[in-house]
XYZ file of C-alpha atoms in Angstrom:
120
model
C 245.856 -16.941 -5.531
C 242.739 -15.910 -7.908
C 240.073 -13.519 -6.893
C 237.362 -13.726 -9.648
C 234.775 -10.759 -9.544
C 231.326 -11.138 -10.968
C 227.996 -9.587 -11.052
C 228.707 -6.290 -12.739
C 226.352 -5.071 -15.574
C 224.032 -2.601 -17.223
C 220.907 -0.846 -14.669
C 219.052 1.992 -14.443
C 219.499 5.001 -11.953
C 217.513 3.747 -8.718
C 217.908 -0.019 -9.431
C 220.601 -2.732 -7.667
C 223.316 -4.863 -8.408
C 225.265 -7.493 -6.437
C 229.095 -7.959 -6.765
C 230.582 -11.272 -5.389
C 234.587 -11.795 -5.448
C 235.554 -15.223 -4.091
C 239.215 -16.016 -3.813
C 240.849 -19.178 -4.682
C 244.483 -21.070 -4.185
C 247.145 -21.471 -1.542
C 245.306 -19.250 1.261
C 245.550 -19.667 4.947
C 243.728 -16.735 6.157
C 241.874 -13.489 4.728
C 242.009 -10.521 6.589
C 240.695 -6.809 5.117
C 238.643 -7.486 2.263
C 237.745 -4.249 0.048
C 235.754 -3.257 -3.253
C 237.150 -0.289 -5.045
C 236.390 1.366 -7.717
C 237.639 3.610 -10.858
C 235.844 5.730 -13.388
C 236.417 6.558 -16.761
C 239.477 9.053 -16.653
C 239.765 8.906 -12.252
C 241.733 7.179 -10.179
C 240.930 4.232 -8.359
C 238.737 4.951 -4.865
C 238.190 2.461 -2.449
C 234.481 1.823 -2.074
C 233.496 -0.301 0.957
C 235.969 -2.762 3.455
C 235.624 -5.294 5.492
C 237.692 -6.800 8.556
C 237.904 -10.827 9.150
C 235.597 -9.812 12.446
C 233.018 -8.075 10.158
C 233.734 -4.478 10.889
C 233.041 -2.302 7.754
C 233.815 1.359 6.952
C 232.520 3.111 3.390
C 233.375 5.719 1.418
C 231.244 8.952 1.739
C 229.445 8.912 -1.948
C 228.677 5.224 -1.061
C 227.357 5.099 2.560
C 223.534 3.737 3.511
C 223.453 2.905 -0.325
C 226.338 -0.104 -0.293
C 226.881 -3.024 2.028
C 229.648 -4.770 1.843
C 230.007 -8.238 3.334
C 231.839 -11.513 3.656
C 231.847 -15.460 3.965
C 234.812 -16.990 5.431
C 233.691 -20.084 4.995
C 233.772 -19.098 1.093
C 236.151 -16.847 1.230
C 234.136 -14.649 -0.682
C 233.372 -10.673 -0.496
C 229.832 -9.244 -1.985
C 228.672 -5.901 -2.612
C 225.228 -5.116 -2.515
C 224.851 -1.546 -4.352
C 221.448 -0.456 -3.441
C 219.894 3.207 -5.225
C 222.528 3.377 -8.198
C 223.256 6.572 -9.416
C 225.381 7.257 -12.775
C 227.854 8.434 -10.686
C 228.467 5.007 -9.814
C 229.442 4.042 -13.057
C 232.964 2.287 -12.795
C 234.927 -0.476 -13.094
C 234.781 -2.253 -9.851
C 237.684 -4.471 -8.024
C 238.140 -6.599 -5.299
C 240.966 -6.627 -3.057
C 242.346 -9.305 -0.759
C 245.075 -8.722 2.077
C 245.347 -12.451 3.073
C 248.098 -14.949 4.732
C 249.642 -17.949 2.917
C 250.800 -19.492 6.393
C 250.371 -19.046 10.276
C 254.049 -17.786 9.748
C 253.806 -15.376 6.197
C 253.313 -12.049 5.812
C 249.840 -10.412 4.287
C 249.927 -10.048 0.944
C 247.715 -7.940 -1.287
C 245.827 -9.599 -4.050
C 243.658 -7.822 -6.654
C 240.269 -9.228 -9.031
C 240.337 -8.464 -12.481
C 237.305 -5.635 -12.064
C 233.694 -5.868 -13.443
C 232.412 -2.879 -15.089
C 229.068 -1.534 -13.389
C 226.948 1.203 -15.502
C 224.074 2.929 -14.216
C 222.557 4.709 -17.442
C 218.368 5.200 -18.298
C-alpha cells in the first residue's frame, strides 16, 4: 500500500492550500483517515480525521480554519487549510487505518509528508 501526499507549498499568512493523499495497492477497505502534522523541532500532532461515514473531529489550533474530507470512491483524503497562519508551518502527513480483506486486521499506513510554509 502507497499513500502519496501532494499539494503542500509556499503562501502567505491569510491565504489557502489544499492537501490531497490518495492511497494505492492491495486495499479492501479504508476506515479513519487523518492529516497530521510536525513542526520544526515538535512532535508530530494530529491535525484533522475522518471516519469511512464522514464524521470528522479537529484539533483545537485547526478548527473552522481546516476541513478535512474524503472520496471512497478514490480512496483519497484532502485538506483544505483555509486562513494560514505561520504557526501552521509543518510538514504534513497522511495516515490510513485500512483492511486488506473482509477477514484482516486494520493496519496503519503513513504518506511520505509535504512540507506547508506560511511566511510573508
Amino acid at each position: 500500500v502507497q499513500l502519496q501526499a501532494s499539494g503542500g507549498g509556499l503562501v502567505q499568512p491569510g491565504g489557502s492550500l489544499r492537501l490531497s493523499c490518495a492511497a494505492s495497492g492491495n486495499i479492501f477497505r479504508i476506515n479513519v483517515m487523518s492529516w497530521y502534522r510536525q513542526a520544526p523541532g515538535k512532535q508530530r500532532e494530529l491535525a484533522a480525521t475522518i471516519s469511512s461515514g464522514g464524521t470528522t473531529n479537529y484539533a483545537d489550533s485547526v478548527k473552522g480554519r481546516f476541513t478535512i474530507s474524503r472520496d471512497n470512491a478514490k480512496n483519497t483524503v484532502y485538506l483544505q487549510m483555509n486562513s494560514l497562519k505561520p504557526e501552521d508551518t509543518a510538514v504534513y502527513y497522511c495516515n490510513a487505518n485500512l483492511m486488506h480483506s473482509s477477514l484482516s486486521a486494520t493496519y496503519s499506513y503513513w504518506g511520505q509528508g509535504t512540507q506547508v510554509t506560511v511566511s510573508s
